[in-house]
Amino acid sequence: MNKLKSHIDETVKDIVVSGEFKEKIIRTAQSNNKKRIRFSVKKAICIAAAVVVVFSMAVTAFASVNPGANNMICSVSPALAKAIYPVNKSCERSGIKLTVLSAVNDSRSVHVYFTLEDIEEKNRVNERLDFCDTYTVDGPTAFHIEFISYDKSTGKALYCMSGSGTSRMTGKVNRFSFTELMYNKKIYSWYNTGFDLTAALADADIVPMSDYDSYSKIELDTVLLPDVMDIPLKKDVVSVSNIGFIDGRLHIQTKWNKSFDNHGRIALHEKGKEFGEEKIADIQMQQYIYTEEDIRNTGVNRFQKHIEYVFDISPKDLGKYDLWAEIIADGGFIKDKWQVNFRLAQADKIVIKDRSLAAADAFEVSGLGVYIDNYIGNTDNCYIKIRMKNGADISVNHFSSIESFNLSGTKSNLSNEFAEFIDINDITQIELDGKVIFKK
């Protein structure tokens, strides 16, 4: 799998959604036209009665402007490097230098390539740096940053910020910014906690899960009473707050201290054997629990929680295992405002429209991907084929983003980004579900 495809695929997880978009979702959910957002399904159709081909002349030979930066971008995708345009603007705050190298966009999506450098040489910039969900770019409503590489010789880390979920982005002055960084998060690889599992043999204090909040699926009807004990698994990060058997299965409840992103895993590992993940007892399920104290201590991008883990281990087998943990804890934080303004390029695109059709309002293809507006129907059967000048076919039979606008999911906006950037000047034909909708 090529690197560009990897960072596009990464956008389906760890996505940051803007507050404005969250409010829109809530408002829409309260109406009869409930919005349902999914990822990776199939289907779209629109018949071409009107075709608009828009070609821009804004693509710059990036290599001639910044050959060093272009080499880094080429490591992601040589085809993309031909279409990318230079920005080369910097901002320095709190000893951290942000340099926006380049960007590529169409009317709906943008990818911004940038580096960070610790000019005070305090080793705060490396592969463990976290943007604390504070990054944004004008226009898009969903964002994702992917770490690409770190060069120890220069102290620079290269990233790609991807944004989507808007339209009419081309030619606009854009602000890329973030306001907080977490550096040098602490990573504690798998270790034996030394916790005495025989504490589980005492009678367990249990309570109904309905007594507590949970912002995840309710997996358990009954849970252990929180905070009966406080035995650290990692000091100031996580502790065991209760342990016991419910309906013949082992429950271990943990309390995670207030943090931005303290997280990890626990496991039961066979005693006396060298650690290996293949030797651990699988967690059957886990339940997030939010006590009144957790709720009070959650806010302003900081979180506290309890997690109860369930193992299919009986009391008689308890002595065969040790409790192991793998923990990732918060590092240091820098709060400031890094911002770079730059103008997005005009982008080539082919737009196919016919508002008299009930199937969809528009079909659009750019060098980055395909987009379909207000498709009405089942999204599971779509097949798009794009024929290139060299005879190669680009097939699209699933969509990375599907926004459904009613309860039945029969009216949707669909989009999918290509595995490689393409030159739309080389497109000779487009088929949608076997029907030719564009021909040159």
PDB file of C-alpha atoms in Angstrom, residues 33-226:
ATOM      1  CA  ASN A  33     -34.108  14.574   8.489  1.00  0.00           C
ATOM      2  CA  LYS A  34     -31.695  12.880  10.819  1.00  0.00           C
ATOM      3  CA  LYS A  35     -28.098  12.873   9.566  1.00  0.00           C
ATOM      4  CA  ARG A  36     -26.231   9.583   9.795  1.00  0.00           C
ATOM      5  CA  ILE A  37     -22.487   9.583   9.093  1.00  0.00           C
ATOM      6  CA  ARG A  38     -20.751   6.362   8.078  1.00  0.00           C
ATOM      7  CA  PHE A  39     -17.514   5.403   6.428  1.00  0.00           C
ATOM      8  CA  SER A  40     -16.798   2.956   3.599  1.00  0.00           C
ATOM      9  CA  VAL A  41     -19.898   1.743   1.792  1.00  0.00           C
ATOM     10  CA  LYS A  42     -20.822   1.746  -1.931  1.00  0.00           C
ATOM     11  CA  LYS A  43     -23.134   3.307  -4.547  1.00  0.00           C
ATOM     12  CA  ALA A  44     -23.979   6.506  -6.347  1.00  0.00           C
ATOM     13  CA  ILE A  45     -25.534   7.541  -9.596  1.00  0.00           C
ATOM     14  CA  CYS A  46     -26.010  10.675 -11.632  1.00  0.00           C
ATOM     15  CA  ILE A  47     -26.745  11.029 -15.350  1.00  0.00           C
ATOM     16  CA  ALA A  48     -24.770  13.685 -17.211  1.00  0.00           C
ATOM     17  CA  ALA A  49     -26.832  16.243 -19.042  1.00  0.00           C
ATOM     18  CA  ALA A  50     -24.542  19.126 -18.162  1.00  0.00           C
ATOM     19  CA  VAL A  51     -20.766  18.775 -17.963  1.00  0.00           C
ATOM     20  CA  VAL A  52     -18.472  21.513 -16.718  1.00  0.00           C
ATOM     21  CA  VAL A  53     -14.721  21.042 -17.007  1.00  0.00           C
ATOM     22  CA  VAL A  54     -12.701  23.518 -14.953  1.00  0.00           C
ATOM     23  CA  PHE A  55      -8.948  23.669 -15.519  1.00  0.00           C
ATOM     24  CA  SER A  56      -6.713  25.917 -13.450  1.00  0.00           C
ATOM     25  CA  MET A  57      -3.278  27.140 -14.384  1.00  0.00           C
ATOM     26  CA  ALA A  58      -2.184  27.523 -10.763  1.00  0.00           C
ATOM     27  CA  VAL A  59      -0.047  24.381 -10.370  1.00  0.00           C
ATOM     28  CA  THR A  60       3.552  25.433  -9.786  1.00  0.00           C
ATOM     29  CA  ALA A  61       6.686  23.414 -10.403  1.00  0.00           C
ATOM     30  CA  PHE A  62       7.257  22.818  -6.717  1.00  0.00           C
ATOM     31  CA  ALA A  63      10.674  21.238  -7.125  1.00  0.00           C
ATOM     32  CA  SER A  64      12.118  24.436  -8.584  1.00  0.00           C
ATOM     33  CA  VAL A  65      10.939  26.447  -5.578  1.00  0.00           C
ATOM     34  CA  ASN A  66      11.843  24.130  -2.716  1.00  0.00           C
ATOM     35  CA  PRO A  67      13.739  21.031  -3.856  1.00  0.00           C
ATOM     36  CA  GLY A  68      14.453  19.837  -0.298  1.00  0.00           C
ATOM     37  CA  ALA A  69      10.798  19.947   0.696  1.00  0.00           C
ATOM     38  CA  ASN A  70       9.810  18.370  -2.602  1.00  0.00           C
ATOM     39  CA  ASN A  71      12.026  15.381  -1.838  1.00  0.00           C
ATOM     40  CA  MET A  72      10.062  14.840   1.369  1.00  0.00           C
ATOM     41  CA  ILE A  73       6.732  15.084  -0.457  1.00  0.00           C
ATOM     42  CA  CYS A  74       8.004  12.733  -3.178  1.00  0.00           C
ATOM     43  CA  SER A  75       8.537  10.170  -0.451  1.00  0.00           C
ATOM     44  CA  VAL A  76       4.746  10.207  -0.007  1.00  0.00           C
ATOM     45  CA  SER A  77       3.762  10.197  -3.680  1.00  0.00           C
ATOM     46  CA  PRO A  78       5.737  11.258  -6.782  1.00  0.00           C
ATOM     47  CA  ALA A  79       2.492  11.980  -8.645  1.00  0.00           C
ATOM     48  CA  LEU A  80       1.284  14.195  -5.819  1.00  0.00           C
ATOM     49  CA  ALA A  81       4.520  16.194  -5.831  1.00  0.00           C
ATOM     50  CA  LYS A  82       3.802  17.301  -9.382  1.00  0.00           C
ATOM     51  CA  ALA A  83       0.505  18.887  -8.365  1.00  0.00           C
ATOM     52  CA  ILE A  84       1.432  20.289  -4.988  1.00  0.00           C
ATOM     53  CA  TYR A  85       2.022  24.027  -4.670  1.00  0.00           C
ATOM     54  CA  PRO A  86       4.516  25.777  -2.397  1.00  0.00           C
ATOM     55  CA  VAL A  87       3.613  27.792   0.689  1.00  0.00           C
ATOM     56  CA  ASN A  88       6.942  28.087   2.553  1.00  0.00           C
ATOM     57  CA  LYS A  89       5.656  30.204   5.440  1.00  0.00           C
ATOM     58  CA  SER A  90       6.722  29.869   9.060  1.00  0.00           C
ATOM     59  CA  CYS A  91       5.558  30.784  12.531  1.00  0.00           C
ATOM     60  CA  GLU A  92       7.610  30.509  15.734  1.00  0.00           C
ATOM     61  CA  ARG A  93       6.067  30.364  19.209  1.00  0.00           C
ATOM     62  CA  SER A  94       7.423  29.091  22.532  1.00  0.00           C
ATOM     63  CA  GLY A  95      10.571  27.825  20.847  1.00  0.00           C
ATOM     64  CA  ILE A  96       8.663  25.623  18.379  1.00  0.00           C
ATOM     65  CA  LYS A  97       8.843  26.542  14.699  1.00  0.00           C
ATOM     66  CA  LEU A  98       5.995  25.634  12.364  1.00  0.00           C
ATOM     67  CA  THR A  99       6.777  25.699   8.636  1.00  0.00           C
ATOM     68  CA  VAL A 100       3.998  25.059   6.140  1.00  0.00           C
ATOM     69  CA  LEU A 101       5.883  23.645   3.169  1.00  0.00           C
ATOM     70  CA  SER A 102       3.145  23.038   0.666  1.00  0.00           C
ATOM     71  CA  ALA A 103      -0.465  22.113   0.094  1.00  0.00           C
ATOM     72  CA  VAL A 104      -2.721  20.462  -2.425  1.00  0.00           C
ATOM     73  CA  ASN A 105      -6.462  20.953  -2.608  1.00  0.00           C
ATOM     74  CA  ASP A 106      -9.589  20.724  -4.656  1.00  0.00           C
ATOM     75  CA  SER A 107     -12.903  22.415  -3.930  1.00  0.00           C
ATOM     76  CA  ARG A 108     -13.759  19.925  -1.160  1.00  0.00           C
ATOM     77  CA  SER A 109     -10.548  18.685   0.458  1.00  0.00           C
ATOM     78  CA  VAL A 110      -7.124  19.977   1.415  1.00  0.00           C
ATOM     79  CA  HIS A 111      -3.847  18.340   2.439  1.00  0.00           C
ATOM     80  CA  VAL A 112      -1.279  20.569   4.143  1.00  0.00           C
ATOM     81  CA  TYR A 113       2.323  19.378   4.507  1.00  0.00           C
ATOM     82  CA  PHE A 114       4.267  20.993   7.324  1.00  0.00           C
ATOM     83  CA  THR A 115       7.241  20.532   9.615  1.00  0.00           C
ATOM     84  CA  LEU A 116       7.822  21.270  13.280  1.00  0.00           C
ATOM     85  CA  GLU A 117      11.225  22.011  14.789  1.00  0.00           C
ATOM     86  CA  ASP A 118      12.367  22.677  18.359  1.00  0.00           C
ATOM     87  CA  ILE A 119      14.657  25.646  17.822  1.00  0.00           C
ATOM     88  CA  GLU A 120      15.573  25.653  21.533  1.00  0.00           C
ATOM     89  CA  GLU A 121      16.876  22.079  21.146  1.00  0.00           C
ATOM     90  CA  LYS A 122      14.937  20.744  24.141  1.00  0.00           C
ATOM     91  CA  ASN A 123      14.003  17.514  22.333  1.00  0.00           C
ATOM     92  CA  ARG A 124      10.308  18.372  22.359  1.00  0.00           C
ATOM     93  CA  VAL A 125       9.696  17.544  18.697  1.00  0.00           C
ATOM     94  CA  ASN A 126       9.803  13.874  17.708  1.00  0.00           C
ATOM     95  CA  GLU A 127       7.475  11.079  16.658  1.00  0.00           C
ATOM     96  CA  ARG A 128       5.625  11.245  20.011  1.00  0.00           C
ATOM     97  CA  LEU A 129       4.370  14.829  19.619  1.00  0.00           C
ATOM     98  CA  ASP A 130       0.595  15.282  19.973  1.00  0.00           C
ATOM     99  CA  PHE A 131      -1.490  18.248  18.769  1.00  0.00           C
ATOM    100  CA  CYS A 132      -4.108  17.756  21.503  1.00  0.00           C
ATOM    101  CA  ASP A 133      -6.996  17.937  19.010  1.00  0.00           C
ATOM    102  CA  THR A 134      -6.512  21.718  18.669  1.00  0.00           C
ATOM    103  CA  TYR A 135      -5.600  21.934  14.979  1.00  0.00           C
ATOM    104  CA  THR A 136      -7.885  23.472  12.400  1.00  0.00           C
ATOM    105  CA  VAL A 137      -7.988  24.764   8.851  1.00  0.00           C
ATOM    106  CA  ASP A 138     -10.623  27.139   7.484  1.00  0.00           C
ATOM    107  CA  GLY A 139     -13.581  25.517   5.782  1.00  0.00           C
ATOM    108  CA  PRO A 140     -13.419  21.771   6.489  1.00  0.00           C
ATOM    109  CA  THR A 141     -15.425  20.279   9.329  1.00  0.00           C
ATOM    110  CA  ALA A 142     -13.373  17.092   9.818  1.00  0.00           C
ATOM    111  CA  PHE A 143      -9.614  17.014  10.301  1.00  0.00           C
ATOM    112  CA  HIS A 144      -6.789  14.562  10.776  1.00  0.00           C
ATOM    113  CA  ILE A 145      -3.016  14.888  11.175  1.00  0.00           C
ATOM    114  CA  GLU A 146      -0.720  12.061  10.156  1.00  0.00           C
ATOM    115  CA  PHE A 147       2.904  11.883  11.288  1.00  0.00           C
ATOM    116  CA  ILE A 148       5.044  11.013   8.259  1.00  0.00           C
ATOM    117  CA  SER A 149       8.694  11.087   9.357  1.00  0.00           C
ATOM    118  CA  TYR A 150      11.253  12.493  11.773  1.00  0.00           C
ATOM    119  CA  ASP A 151      14.760  13.500  10.687  1.00  0.00           C
ATOM    120  CA  LYS A 152      17.144  13.302  13.653  1.00  0.00           C
ATOM    121  CA  SER A 153      19.875  15.133  11.759  1.00  0.00           C
ATOM    122  CA  THR A 154      17.733  18.259  11.299  1.00  0.00           C
ATOM    123  CA  GLY A 155      15.385  17.813  14.257  1.00  0.00           C
ATOM    124  CA  LYS A 156      12.390  18.271  11.967  1.00  0.00           C
ATOM    125  CA  ALA A 157       9.198  16.221  11.983  1.00  0.00           C
ATOM    126  CA  LEU A 158       7.075  16.078   8.813  1.00  0.00           C
ATOM    127  CA  TYR A 159       3.271  15.859   8.989  1.00  0.00           C
ATOM    128  CA  CYS A 160       0.261  15.960   6.705  1.00  0.00           C
ATOM    129  CA  MET A 161      -2.957  17.636   7.879  1.00  0.00           C
ATOM    130  CA  SER A 162      -6.043  16.520   5.923  1.00  0.00           C
ATOM    131  CA  GLY A 163      -9.351  18.375   5.994  1.00  0.00           C
ATOM    132  CA  SER A 164     -12.663  17.618   4.315  1.00  0.00           C
ATOM    133  CA  GLY A 165     -16.380  18.185   4.589  1.00  0.00           C
ATOM    134  CA  THR A 166     -16.875  21.492   2.802  1.00  0.00           C
ATOM    135  CA  SER A 167     -17.118  22.962  -0.698  1.00  0.00           C
ATOM    136  CA  ARG A 168     -15.895  25.986  -2.672  1.00  0.00           C
ATOM    137  CA  MET A 169     -12.474  26.023  -1.006  1.00  0.00           C
ATOM    138  CA  THR A 170     -10.409  26.924  -4.067  1.00  0.00           C
ATOM    139  CA  GLY A 171      -8.736  30.316  -4.273  1.00  0.00           C
ATOM    140  CA  LYS A 172      -9.510  31.306  -0.679  1.00  0.00           C
ATOM    141  CA  VAL A 173      -7.068  32.644   1.894  1.00  0.00           C
ATOM    142  CA  ASN A 174      -6.739  29.880   4.463  1.00  0.00           C
ATOM    143  CA  ARG A 175      -5.585  29.762   8.083  1.00  0.00           C
ATOM    144  CA  PHE A 176      -3.880  26.642   9.387  1.00  0.00           C
ATOM    145  CA  SER A 177      -3.412  26.768  13.151  1.00  0.00           C
ATOM    146  CA  PHE A 178      -3.133  24.849  16.419  1.00  0.00           C
ATOM    147  CA  THR A 179      -2.966  25.998  20.032  1.00  0.00           C
ATOM    148  CA  GLU A 180      -1.507  23.200  22.153  1.00  0.00           C
ATOM    149  CA  LEU A 181       1.194  20.557  21.903  1.00  0.00           C
ATOM    150  CA  MET A 182       1.974  17.601  24.144  1.00  0.00           C
ATOM    151  CA  TYR A 183       5.569  16.418  23.918  1.00  0.00           C
ATOM    152  CA  ASN A 184       7.424  13.340  25.109  1.00  0.00           C
ATOM    153  CA  LYS A 185       4.445  11.288  26.186  1.00  0.00           C
ATOM    154  CA  LYS A 186       5.548   8.509  28.507  1.00  0.00           C
ATOM    155  CA  ILE A 187       5.364   4.968  27.132  1.00  0.00           C
ATOM    156  CA  TYR A 188       5.524   2.058  29.552  1.00  0.00           C
ATOM    157  CA  SER A 189       5.764  -1.119  27.486  1.00  0.00           C
ATOM    158  CA  TRP A 190       4.254  -4.344  28.802  1.00  0.00           C
ATOM    159  CA  TYR A 191       5.294  -4.978  32.420  1.00  0.00           C
ATOM    160  CA  ASN A 192       4.197  -7.210  35.289  1.00  0.00           C
ATOM    161  CA  THR A 193       2.237  -4.988  37.676  1.00  0.00           C
ATOM    162  CA  GLY A 194       2.760  -7.308  40.662  1.00  0.00           C
ATOM    163  CA  PHE A 195      -0.913  -6.853  41.576  1.00  0.00           C
ATOM    164  CA  ASP A 196      -2.304  -9.574  43.864  1.00  0.00           C
ATOM    165  CA  LEU A 197      -5.136 -11.112  41.857  1.00  0.00           C
ATOM    166  CA  THR A 198      -6.342 -13.175  44.853  1.00  0.00           C
ATOM    167  CA  ALA A 199      -8.121 -10.010  46.035  1.00  0.00           C
ATOM    168  CA  ALA A 200     -10.778 -11.016  43.497  1.00  0.00           C
ATOM    169  CA  LEU A 201     -11.757 -14.006  45.641  1.00  0.00           C
ATOM    170  CA  ALA A 202     -13.483 -11.805  48.246  1.00  0.00           C
ATOM    171  CA  ASP A 203     -17.196 -11.178  47.881  1.00  0.00           C
ATOM    172  CA  ALA A 204     -17.659  -8.473  45.245  1.00  0.00           C
ATOM    173  CA  ASP A 205     -19.677  -5.297  45.839  1.00  0.00           C
ATOM    174  CA  ILE A 206     -21.775  -4.883  42.697  1.00  0.00           C
ATOM    175  CA  VAL A 207     -24.132  -2.178  41.425  1.00  0.00           C
ATOM    176  CA  PRO A 208     -26.341  -1.726  38.344  1.00  0.00           C
ATOM    177  CA  MET A 209     -24.639   0.009  35.437  1.00  0.00           C
ATOM    178  CA  SER A 210     -27.717   2.231  35.169  1.00  0.00           C
ATOM    179  CA  ASP A 211     -26.428   4.105  38.255  1.00  0.00           C
ATOM    180  CA  TYR A 212     -23.631   5.608  36.119  1.00  0.00           C
ATOM    181  CA  ASP A 213     -23.079   7.439  32.863  1.00  0.00           C
ATOM    182  CA  SER A 214     -21.224   5.914  29.938  1.00  0.00           C
ATOM    183  CA  TYR A 215     -20.386   7.602  26.665  1.00  0.00           C
ATOM    184  CA  SER A 216     -19.926   4.246  24.969  1.00  0.00           C
ATOM    185  CA  LYS A 217     -22.152   1.263  24.310  1.00  0.00           C
ATOM    186  CA  ILE A 218     -23.564  -0.318  27.443  1.00  0.00           C
ATOM    187  CA  GLU A 219     -21.958  -3.770  27.520  1.00  0.00           C
ATOM    188  CA  LEU A 220     -22.699  -4.732  31.133  1.00  0.00           C
ATOM    189  CA  ASP A 221     -25.888  -4.653  33.183  1.00  0.00           C
ATOM    190  CA  THR A 222     -23.963  -5.016  36.444  1.00  0.00           C
ATOM    191  CA  VAL A 223     -20.536  -3.614  37.388  1.00  0.00           C
ATOM    192  CA  LEU A 224     -18.274  -3.509  40.411  1.00  0.00           C
ATOM    193  CA  LEU A 225     -18.836  -0.710  42.905  1.00  0.00           C
ATOM    194  CA  PRO A 226     -16.294   1.987  41.954  1.00  0.00           C
TER     195      PRO A 226
END
